[in-house]
PDB file of C-alpha atoms in Angstrom:
ATOM      1  CA  MET A   7     -19.864  26.618  -3.811  1.00 75.00           C
ATOM      2  CA  THR A   8     -19.086  24.654  -6.919  1.00 88.00           C
ATOM      3  CA  VAL A   9     -16.637  27.320  -7.626  1.00 92.00           C
ATOM      4  CA  MET A  10     -14.570  26.955  -4.654  1.00 94.00           C
ATOM      5  CA  TYR A  11     -14.402  22.948  -5.632  1.00 95.00           C
ATOM      6  CA  TRP A  12     -13.030  23.579  -8.927  1.00 94.00           C
ATOM      7  CA  LEU A  13     -10.546  25.846  -7.353  1.00 95.00           C
ATOM      8  CA  VAL A  14      -9.303  23.703  -4.570  1.00 95.00           C
ATOM      9  CA  ALA A  15      -8.726  20.998  -7.869  1.00 94.00           C
ATOM     10  CA  ALA A  16      -6.792  23.531  -9.635  1.00 95.00           C
ATOM     11  CA  ALA A  17      -4.816  24.311  -6.444  1.00 95.00           C
ATOM     12  CA  VAL A  18      -4.281  20.814  -5.606  1.00 95.00           C
ATOM     13  CA  PHE A  19      -3.081  20.615  -9.871  1.00 93.00           C
ATOM     14  CA  VAL A  20      -0.571  22.657  -9.393  1.00 93.00           C
ATOM     15  CA  VAL A  21       0.662  21.750  -6.055  1.00 93.00           C
ATOM     16  CA  ILE A  22       1.385  18.472  -7.550  1.00 92.00           C
ATOM     17  CA  GLU A  23       2.666  19.761 -10.581  1.00 88.00           C
ATOM     18  CA  ILE A  24       5.180  21.616  -8.406  1.00 89.00           C
ATOM     19  CA  MET A  25       6.063  18.450  -6.461  1.00 89.00           C
ATOM     20  CA  THR A  26       6.636  16.511  -9.529  1.00 83.00           C
ATOM     21  CA  MET A  27       7.630  18.795 -12.194  1.00 77.00           C
ATOM     22  CA  GLY A  28       6.441  16.410 -14.857  1.00 74.00           C
ATOM     23  CA  LEU A  29       4.333  18.696 -17.023  1.00 76.00           C
ATOM     24  CA  THR A  30       1.193  16.593 -16.769  1.00 78.00           C
ATOM     25  CA  THR A  31      -1.063  17.841 -13.790  1.00 86.00           C
ATOM     26  CA  ILE A  32      -0.699  21.467 -14.586  1.00 87.00           C
ATOM     27  CA  TRP A  33      -2.987  21.206 -17.628  1.00 88.00           C
ATOM     28  CA  PHE A  34      -5.753  20.044 -15.401  1.00 93.00           C
ATOM     29  CA  ALA A  35      -4.919  23.065 -13.570  1.00 94.00           C
ATOM     30  CA  GLY A  36      -6.071  24.959 -16.473  1.00 93.00           C
ATOM     31  CA  GLY A  37      -9.346  22.719 -16.997  1.00 94.00           C
ATOM     32  CA  ALA A  38     -10.169  22.878 -13.204  1.00 95.00           C
ATOM     33  CA  LEU A  39     -10.393  26.856 -14.070  1.00 95.00           C
ATOM     34  CA  VAL A  40     -12.390  26.819 -16.898  1.00 95.00           C
ATOM     35  CA  GLY A  41     -14.764  24.580 -14.339  1.00 94.00           C
ATOM     36  CA  ALA A  42     -14.528  27.630 -11.886  1.00 95.00           C
ATOM     37  CA  VAL A  43     -15.695  29.833 -14.327  1.00 95.00           C
ATOM     38  CA  MET A  44     -18.501  27.960 -15.714  1.00 95.00           C
ATOM     39  CA  ALA A  45     -19.575  27.707 -12.168  1.00 95.00           C
ATOM     40  CA  ALA A  46     -19.463  31.170 -11.445  1.00 95.00           C
ATOM     41  CA  VAL A  47     -22.158  31.654 -14.499  1.00 95.00           C
ATOM     42  CA  SER A  48     -23.969  29.256 -13.248  1.00 92.00           C
ATOM     43  CA  LEU A  49     -23.593  26.663 -16.015  1.00 95.00           C
ATOM     44  CA  PRO A  50     -24.791  23.003 -15.293  1.00 94.00           C
ATOM     45  CA  LEU A  51     -22.460  20.692 -13.503  1.00 94.00           C
ATOM     46  CA  TRP A  52     -22.406  18.101 -16.495  1.00 95.00           C
ATOM     47  CA  SER A  53     -21.203  20.963 -18.790  1.00 95.00           C
ATOM     48  CA  GLN A  54     -18.354  22.244 -16.215  1.00 94.00           C
ATOM     49  CA  ILE A  55     -17.199  18.564 -16.066  1.00 95.00           C
ATOM     50  CA  ILE A  56     -17.481  18.275 -19.770  1.00 96.00           C
ATOM     51  CA  ALA A  57     -15.192  21.808 -20.014  1.00 95.00           C
ATOM     52  CA  PHE A  58     -13.002  20.590 -17.454  1.00 95.00           C
ATOM     53  CA  ALA A  59     -12.197  17.275 -19.479  1.00 95.00           C
ATOM     54  CA  VAL A  60     -12.302  18.956 -22.910  1.00 95.00           C
ATOM     55  CA  ILE A  61      -9.640  22.138 -22.232  1.00 94.00           C
ATOM     56  CA  SER A  62      -7.388  19.724 -19.860  1.00 93.00           C
ATOM     57  CA  VAL A  63      -6.857  17.303 -22.905  1.00 92.00           C
ATOM     58  CA  ILE A  64      -6.709  19.955 -25.618  1.00 92.00           C
ATOM     59  CA  LEU A  65      -3.784  21.826 -23.272  1.00 89.00           C
ATOM     60  CA  LEU A  66      -2.080  18.819 -22.757  1.00 86.00           C
ATOM     61  CA  ILE A  67      -1.918  17.710 -26.132  1.00 88.00           C
ATOM     62  CA  LEU A  68      -1.295  21.250 -27.789  1.00 87.00           C
ATOM     63  CA  THR A  69       1.082  22.628 -25.045  1.00 83.00           C
ATOM     64  CA  ARG A  70       2.849  19.971 -23.405  1.00 77.00           C
ATOM     65  CA  PRO A  71       5.448  19.306 -26.354  1.00 79.00           C
ATOM     66  CA  TRP A  72       6.077  23.233 -26.706  1.00 79.00           C
ATOM     67  CA  ALA A  73       6.511  23.485 -23.150  1.00 75.00           C
ATOM     68  CA  LEU A  74       9.065  19.974 -22.772  1.00 72.00           C
ATOM     69  CA  LYS A  75      10.904  21.917 -25.535  1.00 74.00           C
ATOM     70  CA  TYR A  76      11.513  24.850 -23.851  1.00 72.00           C
ATOM     71  CA  VAL A  77      11.818  24.043 -20.042  1.00 66.00           C
ATOM     72  CA  ASN A  78      14.369  20.959 -21.195  1.00 59.00           C
ATOM     73  CA  SER A  79      16.533  23.228 -23.348  1.00 59.00           C
ATOM     74  CA  ARG A  80      18.066  24.904 -20.235  1.00 62.00           C
ATOM     75  CA  THR A  81      18.982  21.698 -18.983  1.00 62.00           C
ATOM     76  CA  ILE A  82      22.977  21.282 -19.017  1.00 64.00           C
ATOM     77  CA  LYS A  83      24.191  17.744 -19.604  1.00 63.00           C
ATOM     78  CA  THR A  84      26.586  16.510 -17.358  1.00 62.00           C
ATOM     79  CA  ASN A  85      28.647  13.312 -16.354  1.00 72.00           C
ATOM     80  CA  VAL A  86      28.009  10.514 -18.629  1.00 75.00           C
ATOM     81  CA  ASP A  87      24.785  12.227 -20.445  1.00 76.00           C
ATOM     82  CA  SER A  88      27.402  14.919 -21.340  1.00 81.00           C
ATOM     83  CA  LEU A  89      29.489  11.918 -23.676  1.00 86.00           C
ATOM     84  CA  ILE A  90      26.612  11.068 -25.691  1.00 89.00           C
ATOM     85  CA  GLY A  91      27.269  12.744 -29.231  1.00 89.00           C
ATOM     86  CA  GLN A  92      31.387  13.230 -28.500  1.00 91.00           C
ATOM     87  CA  THR A  93      34.313  11.648 -30.711  1.00 94.00           C
ATOM     88  CA  GLY A  94      36.506   9.069 -29.137  1.00 94.00           C
ATOM     89  CA  LEU A  95      39.257   7.104 -30.188  1.00 95.00           C
ATOM     90  CA  VAL A  96      39.467   3.184 -30.475  1.00 95.00           C
ATOM     91  CA  THR A  97      42.569   2.392 -28.227  1.00 95.00           C
ATOM     92  CA  GLN A  98      41.975  -1.203 -28.146  1.00 95.00           C
ATOM     93  CA  ASP A  99      40.068  -3.219 -31.305  1.00 95.00           C
ATOM     94  CA  ILE A 100      36.176  -3.113 -30.630  1.00 94.00           C
ATOM     95  CA  ASP A 101      34.687  -6.728 -30.874  1.00 93.00           C
ATOM     96  CA  ASN A 102      31.305  -7.428 -29.368  1.00 91.00           C
ATOM     97  CA  LEU A 103      31.563 -10.903 -29.839  1.00 91.00           C
ATOM     98  CA  ASN A 104      34.791 -11.445 -28.102  1.00 90.00           C
ATOM     99  CA  ALA A 105      33.525  -8.534 -25.436  1.00 91.00           C
ATOM    100  CA  LYS A 106      37.007  -6.686 -25.659  1.00 93.00           C
ATOM    101  CA  GLY A 107      37.238  -2.766 -27.198  1.00 94.00           C
ATOM    102  CA  GLN A 108      38.404   0.492 -25.527  1.00 95.00           C
ATOM    103  CA  VAL A 109      37.532   4.042 -26.096  1.00 96.00           C
ATOM    104  CA  LYS A 110      39.521   7.131 -25.186  1.00 95.00           C
ATOM    105  CA  VAL A 111      36.884  10.321 -24.882  1.00 93.00           C
ATOM    106  CA  ARG A 112      38.018  13.439 -23.275  1.00 89.00           C
ATOM    107  CA  GLY A 113      41.271  11.719 -21.787  1.00 91.00           C
ATOM    108  CA  GLN A 114      39.438   9.245 -20.004  1.00 90.00           C
ATOM    109  CA  ILE A 115      39.447   5.441 -21.239  1.00 94.00           C
ATOM    110  CA  TRP A 116      36.258   3.775 -21.428  1.00 93.00           C
ATOM    111  CA  THR A 117      35.162  -0.102 -21.784  1.00 94.00           C
ATOM    112  CA  ALA A 118      33.577   0.118 -25.546  1.00 94.00           C
ATOM    113  CA  ARG A 119      30.770  -1.783 -27.671  1.00 95.00           C
ATOM    114  CA  SER A 120      30.097  -1.245 -31.056  1.00 93.00           C
ATOM    115  CA  LEU A 121      26.346  -0.322 -32.001  1.00 89.00           C
ATOM    116  CA  SER A 122      26.433  -3.696 -34.181  1.00 87.00           C
ATOM    117  CA  ASP A 123      27.583  -7.239 -33.181  1.00 89.00           C
ATOM    118  CA  GLU A 124      28.862  -7.761 -36.859  1.00 89.00           C
ATOM    119  CA  VAL A 125      30.906  -4.503 -37.158  1.00 89.00           C
ATOM    120  CA  LYS A 126      34.194  -4.535 -35.688  1.00 91.00           C
ATOM    121  CA  LEU A 127      36.409  -1.356 -34.866  1.00 93.00           C
ATOM    122  CA  HIS A 128      40.195  -1.011 -34.805  1.00 93.00           C
ATOM    123  CA  GLU A 129      42.784   0.622 -33.132  1.00 94.00           C
ATOM    124  CA  GLY A 130      43.177   4.405 -34.258  1.00 94.00           C
ATOM    125  CA  GLN A 131      39.907   4.469 -35.406  1.00 94.00           C
ATOM    126  CA  LYS A 132      37.384   7.632 -34.426  1.00 95.00           C
ATOM    127  CA  VAL A 133      34.039   6.773 -33.086  1.00 95.00           C
ATOM    128  CA  SER A 134      30.886   8.409 -32.076  1.00 94.00           C
ATOM    129  CA  ILE A 135      29.798   7.678 -28.789  1.00 94.00           C
ATOM    130  CA  GLU A 136      25.851   6.755 -29.455  1.00 93.00           C
ATOM    131  CA  SER A 137      24.822   6.325 -25.697  1.00 91.00           C
ATOM    132  CA  ILE A 138      25.729   4.474 -22.340  1.00 89.00           C
ATOM    133  CA  SER A 139      24.976   1.123 -21.223  1.00 88.00           C
ATOM    134  CA  GLY A 140      26.380   0.415 -17.757  1.00 86.00           C
ATOM    135  CA  VAL A 141      30.074   1.186 -17.528  1.00 88.00           C
ATOM    136  CA  LYS A 142      30.041   1.022 -21.382  1.00 92.00           C
ATOM    137  CA  VAL A 143      30.190   3.366 -24.593  1.00 92.00           C
ATOM    138  CA  ILE A 144      28.282   2.023 -27.289  1.00 93.00           C
ATOM    139  CA  VAL A 145      30.022   3.576 -30.262  1.00 94.00           C
ATOM    140  CA  LYS A 146      29.616   3.450 -34.197  1.00 92.00           C
ATOM    141  CA  PRO A 147      32.115   4.530 -36.633  1.00 92.00           C
ATOM    142  CA  MET A 148      32.538   8.212 -37.905  1.00 88.00           C
TER     143      MET A 148
END
């Protein structure tokens, strides 16, 4: 009977993983399967629970970074995310303290701010897009 509980727990973890795609609960499904195998060979419940916890944590720590790397490698950045790392051209001097500045990136004009308040960028200067904050690109000189 305990085997059935472990299998149900594994199924629940898999369903949660499918719904969230967060790569967190799948590792607990692996631990639950180990618990089911241990229950099938009639090992004590306390050892099943310990094995479940240990295997789940080991799987989470050792394989999650690797899995995230390969799962996210196929993600194609679109829209605003695709601008990060691109080169832009300053079309209006960028001065954070006076809240002004514009950059042209891929043919579009964006309001721009420097990565550092102390750095002023001048028209015609090439910049690298570091991040997006609201409707502004945050840039640094190239």
